[in-house]
Short mmCIF file of N, CA, C and O in Angstrom, two decimals:
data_model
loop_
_atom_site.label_atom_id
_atom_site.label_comp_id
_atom_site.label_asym_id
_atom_site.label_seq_id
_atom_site.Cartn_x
_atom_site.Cartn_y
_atom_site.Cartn_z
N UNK A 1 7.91 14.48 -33.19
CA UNK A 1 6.48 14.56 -32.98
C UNK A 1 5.79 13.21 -33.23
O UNK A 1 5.18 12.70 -32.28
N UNK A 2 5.81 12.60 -34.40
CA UNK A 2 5.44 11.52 -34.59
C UNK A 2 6.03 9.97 -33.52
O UNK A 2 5.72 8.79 -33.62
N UNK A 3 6.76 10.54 -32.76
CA UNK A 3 6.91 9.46 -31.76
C UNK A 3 6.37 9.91 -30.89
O UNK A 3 5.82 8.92 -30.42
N UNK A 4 6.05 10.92 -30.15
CA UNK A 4 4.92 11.26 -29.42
C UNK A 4 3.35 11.07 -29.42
O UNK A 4 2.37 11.07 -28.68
N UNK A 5 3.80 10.90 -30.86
CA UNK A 5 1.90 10.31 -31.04
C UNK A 5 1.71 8.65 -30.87
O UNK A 5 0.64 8.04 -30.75
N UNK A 6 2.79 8.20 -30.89
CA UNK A 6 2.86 6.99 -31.05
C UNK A 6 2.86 6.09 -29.39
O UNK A 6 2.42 4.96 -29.16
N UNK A 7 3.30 6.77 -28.72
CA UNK A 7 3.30 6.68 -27.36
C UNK A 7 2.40 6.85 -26.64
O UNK A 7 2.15 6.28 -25.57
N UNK A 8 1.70 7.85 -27.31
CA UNK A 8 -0.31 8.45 -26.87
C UNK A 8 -0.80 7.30 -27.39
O UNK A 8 -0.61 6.36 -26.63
N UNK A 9 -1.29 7.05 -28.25
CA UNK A 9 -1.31 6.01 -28.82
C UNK A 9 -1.39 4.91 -28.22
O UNK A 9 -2.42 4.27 -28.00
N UNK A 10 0.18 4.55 -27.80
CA UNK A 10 0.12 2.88 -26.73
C UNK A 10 -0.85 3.16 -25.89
O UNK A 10 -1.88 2.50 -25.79
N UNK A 11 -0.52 4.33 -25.13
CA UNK A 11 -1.07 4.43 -23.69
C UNK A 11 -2.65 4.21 -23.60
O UNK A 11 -3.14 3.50 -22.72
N UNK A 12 -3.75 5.16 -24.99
CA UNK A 12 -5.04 5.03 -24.62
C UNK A 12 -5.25 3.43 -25.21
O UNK A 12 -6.25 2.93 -24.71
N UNK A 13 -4.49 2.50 -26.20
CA UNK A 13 -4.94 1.26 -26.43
C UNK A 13 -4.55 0.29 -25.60
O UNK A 13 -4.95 -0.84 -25.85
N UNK A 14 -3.86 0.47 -24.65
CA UNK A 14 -3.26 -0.14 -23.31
C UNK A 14 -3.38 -0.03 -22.35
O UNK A 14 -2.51 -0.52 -21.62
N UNK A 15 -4.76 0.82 -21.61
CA UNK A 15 -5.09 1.22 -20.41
C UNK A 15 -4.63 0.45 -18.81
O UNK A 15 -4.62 1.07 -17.75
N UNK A 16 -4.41 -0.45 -18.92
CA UNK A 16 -4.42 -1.85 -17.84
C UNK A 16 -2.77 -1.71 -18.14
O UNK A 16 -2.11 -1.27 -17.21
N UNK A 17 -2.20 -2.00 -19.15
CA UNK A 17 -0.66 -1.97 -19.11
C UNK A 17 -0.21 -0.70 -17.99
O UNK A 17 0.43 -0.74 -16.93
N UNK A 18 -0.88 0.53 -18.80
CA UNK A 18 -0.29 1.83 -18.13
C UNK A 18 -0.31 1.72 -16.75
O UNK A 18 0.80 1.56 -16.24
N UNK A 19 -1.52 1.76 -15.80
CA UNK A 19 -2.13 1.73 -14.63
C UNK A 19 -1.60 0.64 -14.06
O UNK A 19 -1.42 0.91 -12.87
N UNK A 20 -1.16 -0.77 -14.36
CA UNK A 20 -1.23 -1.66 -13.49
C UNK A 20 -0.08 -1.60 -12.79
O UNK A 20 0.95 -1.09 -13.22
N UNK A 21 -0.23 -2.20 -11.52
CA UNK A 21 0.76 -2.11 -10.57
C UNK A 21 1.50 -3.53 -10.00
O UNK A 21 1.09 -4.65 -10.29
N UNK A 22 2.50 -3.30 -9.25
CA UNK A 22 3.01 -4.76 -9.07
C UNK A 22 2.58 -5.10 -7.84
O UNK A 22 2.29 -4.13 -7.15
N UNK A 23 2.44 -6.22 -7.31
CA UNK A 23 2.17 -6.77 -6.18
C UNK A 23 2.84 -5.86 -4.81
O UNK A 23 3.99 -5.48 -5.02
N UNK A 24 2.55 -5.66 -4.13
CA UNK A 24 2.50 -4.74 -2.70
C UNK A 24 1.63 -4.65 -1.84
O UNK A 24 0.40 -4.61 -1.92
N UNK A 25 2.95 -4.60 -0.25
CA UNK A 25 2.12 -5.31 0.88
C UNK A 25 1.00 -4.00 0.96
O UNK A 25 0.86 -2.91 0.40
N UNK A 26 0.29 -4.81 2.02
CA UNK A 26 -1.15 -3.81 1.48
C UNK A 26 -1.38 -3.33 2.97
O UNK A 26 -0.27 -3.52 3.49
N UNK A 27 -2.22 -2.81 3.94
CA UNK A 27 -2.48 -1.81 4.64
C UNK A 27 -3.03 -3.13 6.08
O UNK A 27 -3.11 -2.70 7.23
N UNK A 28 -3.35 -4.61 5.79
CA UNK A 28 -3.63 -5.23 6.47
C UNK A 28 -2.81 -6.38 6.67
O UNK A 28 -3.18 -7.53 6.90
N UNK A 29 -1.62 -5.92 6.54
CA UNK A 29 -0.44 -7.04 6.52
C UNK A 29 -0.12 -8.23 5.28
O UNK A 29 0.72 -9.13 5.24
N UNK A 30 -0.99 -7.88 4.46
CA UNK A 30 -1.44 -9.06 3.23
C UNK A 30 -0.72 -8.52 2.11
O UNK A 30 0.13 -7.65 2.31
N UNK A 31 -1.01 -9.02 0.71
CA UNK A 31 -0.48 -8.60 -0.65
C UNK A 31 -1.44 -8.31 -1.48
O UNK A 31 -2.30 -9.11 -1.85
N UNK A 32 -1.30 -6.72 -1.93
CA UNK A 32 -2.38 -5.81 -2.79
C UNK A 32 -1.95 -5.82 -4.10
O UNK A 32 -0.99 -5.14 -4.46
N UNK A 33 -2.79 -6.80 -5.12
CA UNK A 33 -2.95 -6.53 -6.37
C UNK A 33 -3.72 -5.84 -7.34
O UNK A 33 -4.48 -5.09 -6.71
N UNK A 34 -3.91 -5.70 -8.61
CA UNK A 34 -4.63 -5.27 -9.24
C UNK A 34 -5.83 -6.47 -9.47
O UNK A 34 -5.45 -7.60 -9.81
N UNK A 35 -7.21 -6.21 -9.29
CA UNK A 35 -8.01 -7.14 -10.09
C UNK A 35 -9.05 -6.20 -10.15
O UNK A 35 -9.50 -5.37 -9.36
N UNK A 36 -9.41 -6.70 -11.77
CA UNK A 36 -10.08 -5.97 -12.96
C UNK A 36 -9.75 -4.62 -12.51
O UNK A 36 -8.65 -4.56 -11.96
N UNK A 37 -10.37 -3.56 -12.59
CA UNK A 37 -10.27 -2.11 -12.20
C UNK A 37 -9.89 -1.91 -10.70
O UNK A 37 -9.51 -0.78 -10.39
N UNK A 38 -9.96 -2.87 -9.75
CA UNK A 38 -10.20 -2.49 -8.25
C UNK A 38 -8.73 -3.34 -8.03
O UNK A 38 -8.22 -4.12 -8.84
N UNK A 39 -8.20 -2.94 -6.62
CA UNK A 39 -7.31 -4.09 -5.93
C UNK A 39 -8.19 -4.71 -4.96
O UNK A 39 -9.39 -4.70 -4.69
N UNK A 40 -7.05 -5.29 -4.53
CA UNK A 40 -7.51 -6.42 -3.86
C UNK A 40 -6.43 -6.71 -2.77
O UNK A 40 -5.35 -6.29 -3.18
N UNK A 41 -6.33 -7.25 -1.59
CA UNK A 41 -5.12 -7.43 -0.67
C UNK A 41 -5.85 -8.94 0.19
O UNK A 41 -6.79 -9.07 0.98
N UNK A 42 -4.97 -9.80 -0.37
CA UNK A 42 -5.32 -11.27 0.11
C UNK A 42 -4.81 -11.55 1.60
O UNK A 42 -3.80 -10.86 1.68
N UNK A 43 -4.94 -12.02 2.50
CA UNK A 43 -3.92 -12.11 3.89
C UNK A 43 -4.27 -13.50 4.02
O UNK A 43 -5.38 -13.78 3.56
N UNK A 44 -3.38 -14.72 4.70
CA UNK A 44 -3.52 -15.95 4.68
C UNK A 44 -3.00 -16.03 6.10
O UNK A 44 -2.21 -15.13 6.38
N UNK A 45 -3.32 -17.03 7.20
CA UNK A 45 -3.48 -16.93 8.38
C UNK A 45 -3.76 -18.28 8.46
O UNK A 45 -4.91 -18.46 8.07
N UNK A 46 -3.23 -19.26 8.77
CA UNK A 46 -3.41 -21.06 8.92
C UNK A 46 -4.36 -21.10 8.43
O UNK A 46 -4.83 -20.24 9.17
N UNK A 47 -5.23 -21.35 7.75
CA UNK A 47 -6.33 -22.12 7.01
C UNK A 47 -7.32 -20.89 6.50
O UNK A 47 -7.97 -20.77 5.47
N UNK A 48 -7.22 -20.29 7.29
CA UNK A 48 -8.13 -19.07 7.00
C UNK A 48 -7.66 -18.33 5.64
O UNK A 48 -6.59 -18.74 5.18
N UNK A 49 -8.52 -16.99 4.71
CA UNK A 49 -8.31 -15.93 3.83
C UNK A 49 -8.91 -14.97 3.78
O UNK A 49 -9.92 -14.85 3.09
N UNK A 50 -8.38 -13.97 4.57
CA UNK A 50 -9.17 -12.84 4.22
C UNK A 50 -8.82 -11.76 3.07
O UNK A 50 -7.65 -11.42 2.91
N UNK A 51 -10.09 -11.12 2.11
CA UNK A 51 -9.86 -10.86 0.86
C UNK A 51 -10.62 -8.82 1.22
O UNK A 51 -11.79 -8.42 1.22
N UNK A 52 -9.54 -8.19 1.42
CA UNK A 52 -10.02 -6.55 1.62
C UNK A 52 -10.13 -6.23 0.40
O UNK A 52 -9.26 -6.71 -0.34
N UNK A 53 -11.10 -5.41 -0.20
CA UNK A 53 -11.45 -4.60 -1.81
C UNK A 53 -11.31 -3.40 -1.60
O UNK A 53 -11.44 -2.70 -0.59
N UNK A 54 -11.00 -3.18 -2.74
CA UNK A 54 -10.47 -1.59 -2.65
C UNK A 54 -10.58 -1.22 -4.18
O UNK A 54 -10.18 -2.00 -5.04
N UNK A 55 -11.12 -0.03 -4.46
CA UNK A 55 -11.70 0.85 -5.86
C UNK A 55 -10.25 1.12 -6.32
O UNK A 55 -9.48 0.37 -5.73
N UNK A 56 -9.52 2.07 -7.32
CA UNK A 56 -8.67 1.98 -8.01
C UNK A 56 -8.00 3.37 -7.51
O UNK A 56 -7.01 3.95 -7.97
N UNK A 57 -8.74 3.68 -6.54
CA UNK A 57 -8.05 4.48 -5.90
C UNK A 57 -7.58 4.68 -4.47
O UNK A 57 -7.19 5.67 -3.85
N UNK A 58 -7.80 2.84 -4.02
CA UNK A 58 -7.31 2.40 -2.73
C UNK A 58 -8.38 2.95 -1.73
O UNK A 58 -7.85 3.42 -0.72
N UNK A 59 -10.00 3.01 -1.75
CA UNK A 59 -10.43 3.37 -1.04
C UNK A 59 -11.19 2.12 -0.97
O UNK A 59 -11.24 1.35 -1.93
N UNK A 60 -11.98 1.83 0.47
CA UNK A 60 -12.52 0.41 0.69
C UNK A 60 -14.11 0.56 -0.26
O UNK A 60 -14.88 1.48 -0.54
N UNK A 61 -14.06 -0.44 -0.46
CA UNK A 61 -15.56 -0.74 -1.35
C UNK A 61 -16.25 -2.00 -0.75
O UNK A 61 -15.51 -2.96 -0.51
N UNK A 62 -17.63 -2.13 -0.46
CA UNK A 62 -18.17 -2.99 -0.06
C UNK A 62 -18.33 -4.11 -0.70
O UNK A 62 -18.50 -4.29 -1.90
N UNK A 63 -18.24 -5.25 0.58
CA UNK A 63 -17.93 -6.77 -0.02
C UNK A 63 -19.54 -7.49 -0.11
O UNK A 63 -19.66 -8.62 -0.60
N UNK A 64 -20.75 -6.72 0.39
CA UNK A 64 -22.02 -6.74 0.56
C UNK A 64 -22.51 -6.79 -1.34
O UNK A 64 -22.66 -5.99 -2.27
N UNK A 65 -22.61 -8.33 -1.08
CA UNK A 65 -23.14 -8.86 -2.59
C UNK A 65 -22.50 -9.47 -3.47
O UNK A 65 -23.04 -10.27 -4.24
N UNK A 66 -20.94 -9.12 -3.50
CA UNK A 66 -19.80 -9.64 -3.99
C UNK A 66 -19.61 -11.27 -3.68
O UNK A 66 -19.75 -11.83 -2.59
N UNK A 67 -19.26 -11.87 -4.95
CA UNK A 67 -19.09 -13.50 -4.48
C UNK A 67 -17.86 -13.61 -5.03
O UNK A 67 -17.57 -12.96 -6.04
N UNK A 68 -16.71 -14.72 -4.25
CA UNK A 68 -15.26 -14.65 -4.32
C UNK A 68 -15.54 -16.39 -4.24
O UNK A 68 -16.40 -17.17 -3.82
N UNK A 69 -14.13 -16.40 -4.99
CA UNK A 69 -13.69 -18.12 -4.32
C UNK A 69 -12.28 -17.69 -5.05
O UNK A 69 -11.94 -16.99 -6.00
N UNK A 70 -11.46 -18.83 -3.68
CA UNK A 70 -9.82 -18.54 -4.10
C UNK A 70 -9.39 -20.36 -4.48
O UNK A 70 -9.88 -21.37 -3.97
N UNK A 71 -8.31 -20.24 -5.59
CA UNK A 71 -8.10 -21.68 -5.80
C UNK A 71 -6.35 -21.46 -5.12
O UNK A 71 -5.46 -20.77 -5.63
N UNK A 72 -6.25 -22.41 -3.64
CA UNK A 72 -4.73 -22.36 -3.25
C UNK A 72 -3.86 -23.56 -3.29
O UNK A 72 -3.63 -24.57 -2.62
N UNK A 73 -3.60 -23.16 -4.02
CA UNK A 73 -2.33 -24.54 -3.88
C UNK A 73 -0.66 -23.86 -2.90
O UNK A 73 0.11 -22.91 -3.01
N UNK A 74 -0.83 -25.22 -1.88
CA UNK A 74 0.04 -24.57 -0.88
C UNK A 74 0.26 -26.08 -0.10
O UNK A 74 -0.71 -26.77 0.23
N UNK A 75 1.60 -26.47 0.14
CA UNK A 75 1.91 -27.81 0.32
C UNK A 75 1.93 -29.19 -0.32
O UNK A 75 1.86 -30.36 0.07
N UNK A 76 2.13 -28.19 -2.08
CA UNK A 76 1.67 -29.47 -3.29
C UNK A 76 0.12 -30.43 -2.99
O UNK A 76 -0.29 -31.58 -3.10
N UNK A 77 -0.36 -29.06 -2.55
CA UNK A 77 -2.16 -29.60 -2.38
C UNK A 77 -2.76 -28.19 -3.11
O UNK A 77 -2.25 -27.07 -3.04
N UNK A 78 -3.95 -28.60 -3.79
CA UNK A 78 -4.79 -27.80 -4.23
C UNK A 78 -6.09 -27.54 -3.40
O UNK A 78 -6.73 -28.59 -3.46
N UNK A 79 -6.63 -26.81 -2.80
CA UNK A 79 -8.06 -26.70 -2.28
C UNK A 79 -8.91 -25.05 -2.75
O UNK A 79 -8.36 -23.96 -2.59
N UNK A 80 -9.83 -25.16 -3.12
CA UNK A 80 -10.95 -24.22 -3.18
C UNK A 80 -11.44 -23.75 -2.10
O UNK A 80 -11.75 -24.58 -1.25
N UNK A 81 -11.62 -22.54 -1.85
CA UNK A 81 -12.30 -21.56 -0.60
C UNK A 81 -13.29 -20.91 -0.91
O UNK A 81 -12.97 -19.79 -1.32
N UNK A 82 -14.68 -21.14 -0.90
CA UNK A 82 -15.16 -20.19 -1.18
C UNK A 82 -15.11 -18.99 -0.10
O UNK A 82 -15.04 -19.23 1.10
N UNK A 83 -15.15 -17.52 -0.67
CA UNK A 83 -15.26 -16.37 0.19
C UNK A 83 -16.18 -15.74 0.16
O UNK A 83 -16.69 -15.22 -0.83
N UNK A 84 -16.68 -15.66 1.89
CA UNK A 84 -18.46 -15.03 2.24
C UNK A 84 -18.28 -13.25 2.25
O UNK A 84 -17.08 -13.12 2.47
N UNK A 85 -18.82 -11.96 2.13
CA UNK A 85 -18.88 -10.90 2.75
C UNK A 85 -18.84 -10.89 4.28
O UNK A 85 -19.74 -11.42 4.93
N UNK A 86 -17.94 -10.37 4.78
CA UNK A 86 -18.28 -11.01 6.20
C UNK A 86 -18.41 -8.91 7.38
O UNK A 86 -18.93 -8.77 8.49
N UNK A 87 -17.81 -7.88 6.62
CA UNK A 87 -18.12 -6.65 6.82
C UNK A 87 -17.47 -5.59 5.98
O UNK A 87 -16.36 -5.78 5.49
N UNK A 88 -17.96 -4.78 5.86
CA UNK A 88 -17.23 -3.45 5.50
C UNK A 88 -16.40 -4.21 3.87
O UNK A 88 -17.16 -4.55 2.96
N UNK A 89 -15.92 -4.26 3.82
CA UNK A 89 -14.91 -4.04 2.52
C UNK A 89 -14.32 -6.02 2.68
O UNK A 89 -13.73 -6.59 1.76
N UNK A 90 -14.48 -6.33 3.28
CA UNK A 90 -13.75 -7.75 3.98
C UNK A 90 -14.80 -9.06 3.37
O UNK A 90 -16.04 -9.07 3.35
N UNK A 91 -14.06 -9.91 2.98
CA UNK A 91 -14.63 -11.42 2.65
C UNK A 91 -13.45 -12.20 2.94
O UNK A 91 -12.29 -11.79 2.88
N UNK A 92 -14.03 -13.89 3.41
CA UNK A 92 -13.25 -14.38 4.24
C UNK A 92 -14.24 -15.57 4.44
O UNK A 92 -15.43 -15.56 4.76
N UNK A 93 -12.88 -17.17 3.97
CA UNK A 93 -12.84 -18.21 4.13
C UNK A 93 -12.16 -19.02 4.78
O UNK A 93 -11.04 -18.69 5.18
N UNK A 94 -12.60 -20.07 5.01
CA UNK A 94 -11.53 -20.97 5.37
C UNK A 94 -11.74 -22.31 4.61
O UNK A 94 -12.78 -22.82 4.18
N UNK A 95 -9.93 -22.89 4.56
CA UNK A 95 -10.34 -24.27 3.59
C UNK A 95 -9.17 -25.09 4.16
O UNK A 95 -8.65 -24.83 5.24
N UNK A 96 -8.65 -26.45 3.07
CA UNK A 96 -8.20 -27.34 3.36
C UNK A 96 -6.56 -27.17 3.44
O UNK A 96 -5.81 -28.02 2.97
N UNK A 97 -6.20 -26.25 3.94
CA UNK A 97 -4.77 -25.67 3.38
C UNK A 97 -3.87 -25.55 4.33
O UNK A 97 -4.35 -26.09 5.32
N UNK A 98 -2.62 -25.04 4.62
CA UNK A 98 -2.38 -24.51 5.71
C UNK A 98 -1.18 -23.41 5.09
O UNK A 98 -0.15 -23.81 4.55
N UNK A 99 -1.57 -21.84 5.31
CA UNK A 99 -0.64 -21.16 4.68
C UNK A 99 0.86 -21.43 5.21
O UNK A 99 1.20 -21.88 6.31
N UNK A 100 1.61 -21.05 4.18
CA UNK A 100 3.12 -20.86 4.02
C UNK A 100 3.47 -20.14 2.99
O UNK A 100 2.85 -19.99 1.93
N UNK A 101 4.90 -19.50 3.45
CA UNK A 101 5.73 -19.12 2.28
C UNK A 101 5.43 -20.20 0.84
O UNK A 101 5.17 -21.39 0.95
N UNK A 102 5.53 -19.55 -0.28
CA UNK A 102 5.50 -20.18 -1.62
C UNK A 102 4.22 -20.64 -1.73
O UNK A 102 3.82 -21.41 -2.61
N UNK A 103 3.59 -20.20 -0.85
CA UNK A 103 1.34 -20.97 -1.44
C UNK A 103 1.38 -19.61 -2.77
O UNK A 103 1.99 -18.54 -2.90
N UNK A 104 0.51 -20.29 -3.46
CA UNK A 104 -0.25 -19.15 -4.03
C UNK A 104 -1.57 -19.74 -4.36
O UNK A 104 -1.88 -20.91 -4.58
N UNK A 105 -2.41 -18.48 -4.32
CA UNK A 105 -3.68 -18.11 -4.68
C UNK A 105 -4.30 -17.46 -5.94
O UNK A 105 -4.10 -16.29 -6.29
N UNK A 106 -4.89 -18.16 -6.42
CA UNK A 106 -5.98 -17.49 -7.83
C UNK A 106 -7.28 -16.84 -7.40
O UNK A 106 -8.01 -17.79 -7.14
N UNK A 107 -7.85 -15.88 -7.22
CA UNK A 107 -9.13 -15.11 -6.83
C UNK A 107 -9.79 -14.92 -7.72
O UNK A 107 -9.45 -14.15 -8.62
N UNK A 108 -10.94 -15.58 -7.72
CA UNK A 108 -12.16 -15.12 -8.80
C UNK A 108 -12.80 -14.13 -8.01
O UNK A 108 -12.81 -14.33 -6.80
N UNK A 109 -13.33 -13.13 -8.43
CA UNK A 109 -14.40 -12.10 -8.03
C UNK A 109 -15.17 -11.23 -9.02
O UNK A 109 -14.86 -10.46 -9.92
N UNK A 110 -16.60 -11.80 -8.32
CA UNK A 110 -17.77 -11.13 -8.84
C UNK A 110 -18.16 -9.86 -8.02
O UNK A 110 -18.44 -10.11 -6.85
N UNK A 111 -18.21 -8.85 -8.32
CA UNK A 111 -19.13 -7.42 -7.55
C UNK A 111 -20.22 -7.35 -7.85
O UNK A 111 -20.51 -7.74 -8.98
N UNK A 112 -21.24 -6.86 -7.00
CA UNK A 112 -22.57 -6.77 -7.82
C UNK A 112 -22.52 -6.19 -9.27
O UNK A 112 -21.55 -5.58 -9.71
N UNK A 113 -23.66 -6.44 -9.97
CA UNK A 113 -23.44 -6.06 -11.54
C UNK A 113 -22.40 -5.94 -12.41
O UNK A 113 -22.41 -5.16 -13.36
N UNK A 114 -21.36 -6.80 -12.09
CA UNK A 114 -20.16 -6.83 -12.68
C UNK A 114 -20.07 -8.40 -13.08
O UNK A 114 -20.67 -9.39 -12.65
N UNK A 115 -18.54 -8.13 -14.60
CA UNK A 115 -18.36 -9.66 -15.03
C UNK A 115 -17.40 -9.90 -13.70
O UNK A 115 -16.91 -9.03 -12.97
N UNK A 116 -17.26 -11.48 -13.58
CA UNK A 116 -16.13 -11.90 -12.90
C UNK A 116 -14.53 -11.17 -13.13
O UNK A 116 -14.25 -10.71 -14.24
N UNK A 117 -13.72 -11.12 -12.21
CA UNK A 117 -12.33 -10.68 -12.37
C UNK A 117 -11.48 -11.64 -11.61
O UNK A 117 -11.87 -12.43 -10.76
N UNK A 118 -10.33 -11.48 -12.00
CA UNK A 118 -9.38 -12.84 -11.60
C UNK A 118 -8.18 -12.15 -10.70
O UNK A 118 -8.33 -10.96 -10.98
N UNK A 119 -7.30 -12.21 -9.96
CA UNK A 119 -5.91 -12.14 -9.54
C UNK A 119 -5.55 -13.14 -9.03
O UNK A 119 -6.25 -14.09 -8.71
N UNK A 120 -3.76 -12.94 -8.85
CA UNK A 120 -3.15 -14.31 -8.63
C UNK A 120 -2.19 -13.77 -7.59
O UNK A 120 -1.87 -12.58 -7.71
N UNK A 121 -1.69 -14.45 -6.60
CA UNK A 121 -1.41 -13.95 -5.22
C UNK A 121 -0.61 -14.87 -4.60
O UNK A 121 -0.69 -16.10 -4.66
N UNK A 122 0.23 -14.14 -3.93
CA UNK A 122 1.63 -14.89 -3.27
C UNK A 122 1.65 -14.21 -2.29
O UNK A 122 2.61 -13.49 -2.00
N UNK A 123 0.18 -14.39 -1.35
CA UNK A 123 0.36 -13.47 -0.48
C UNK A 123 1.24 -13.70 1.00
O UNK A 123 1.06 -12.69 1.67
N UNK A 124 1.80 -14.31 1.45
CA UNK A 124 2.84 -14.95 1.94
C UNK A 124 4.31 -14.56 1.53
O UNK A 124 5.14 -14.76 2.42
N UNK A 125 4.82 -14.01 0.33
CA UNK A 125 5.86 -13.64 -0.46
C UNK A 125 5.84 -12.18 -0.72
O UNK A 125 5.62 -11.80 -1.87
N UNK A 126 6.05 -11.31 0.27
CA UNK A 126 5.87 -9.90 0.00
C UNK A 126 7.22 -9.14 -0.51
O UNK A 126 7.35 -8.17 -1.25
N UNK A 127 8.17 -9.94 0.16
CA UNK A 127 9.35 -9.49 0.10
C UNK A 127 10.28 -9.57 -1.70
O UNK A 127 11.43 -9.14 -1.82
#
């Protein structure tokens, strides 16, 4: 019994451990992570990034108000993107980059009335 409590225990002081998930391709050909409570599915396309949101239960949430910027380093170059709302659930930049296998991406995101949240993304590396 007392290891059963102890396990209850981890779980409600570890909420984010329990729930979080591993990187997986996501519904728009891209890679769906966890950031803060919501995912997120990054897709990289020659210079371009598009960033789909999604609530914690994989349903789309609006990108209307939300401010993003991705930091990519990809070709032993670093460049910043900022990302606009551009419809529905979707934000999307373009910067100094040119995707490939092994880029990765850092995502800051703000939602309305929310603190900033971070993920980190290999969205190119699904496999």
């Amino acid at each position: 019994m007392p290891t059963r409590r102890l396990i209850l225990a981890a779980a409600i002081l570890t909420p984010g451990a329990v729930r979080a998930h591993a990187p997986r391709p996501g519904p728009n050909g891209g890679q769906k992570v966890d950031i803060g409570s919501n995912h997120a599915e990054l897709v990289a396309e020659g210079n371009t990034l598009r960033l789909f949101l999604f609530d914690g239960d994989d349903r789309p949430i609006p990108a209307a108000g939300a401010t993003a910027q991705a930091v990519v380093l990809a070709g032993g170059r670093q460049a910043t993107v900022p990302l606009q709302p551009v419809r529905d659930n979707l934000m999307q930049g373009t910067g100094d980059f040119s995707a490939a296998r092994g880029m990765r991406a850092v995502v800051t995101l703000t939602l309305p009335g929310q603190r900033p949240v971070q993920a980190r993304f290999t969205p190119l590396d699904l496999g």
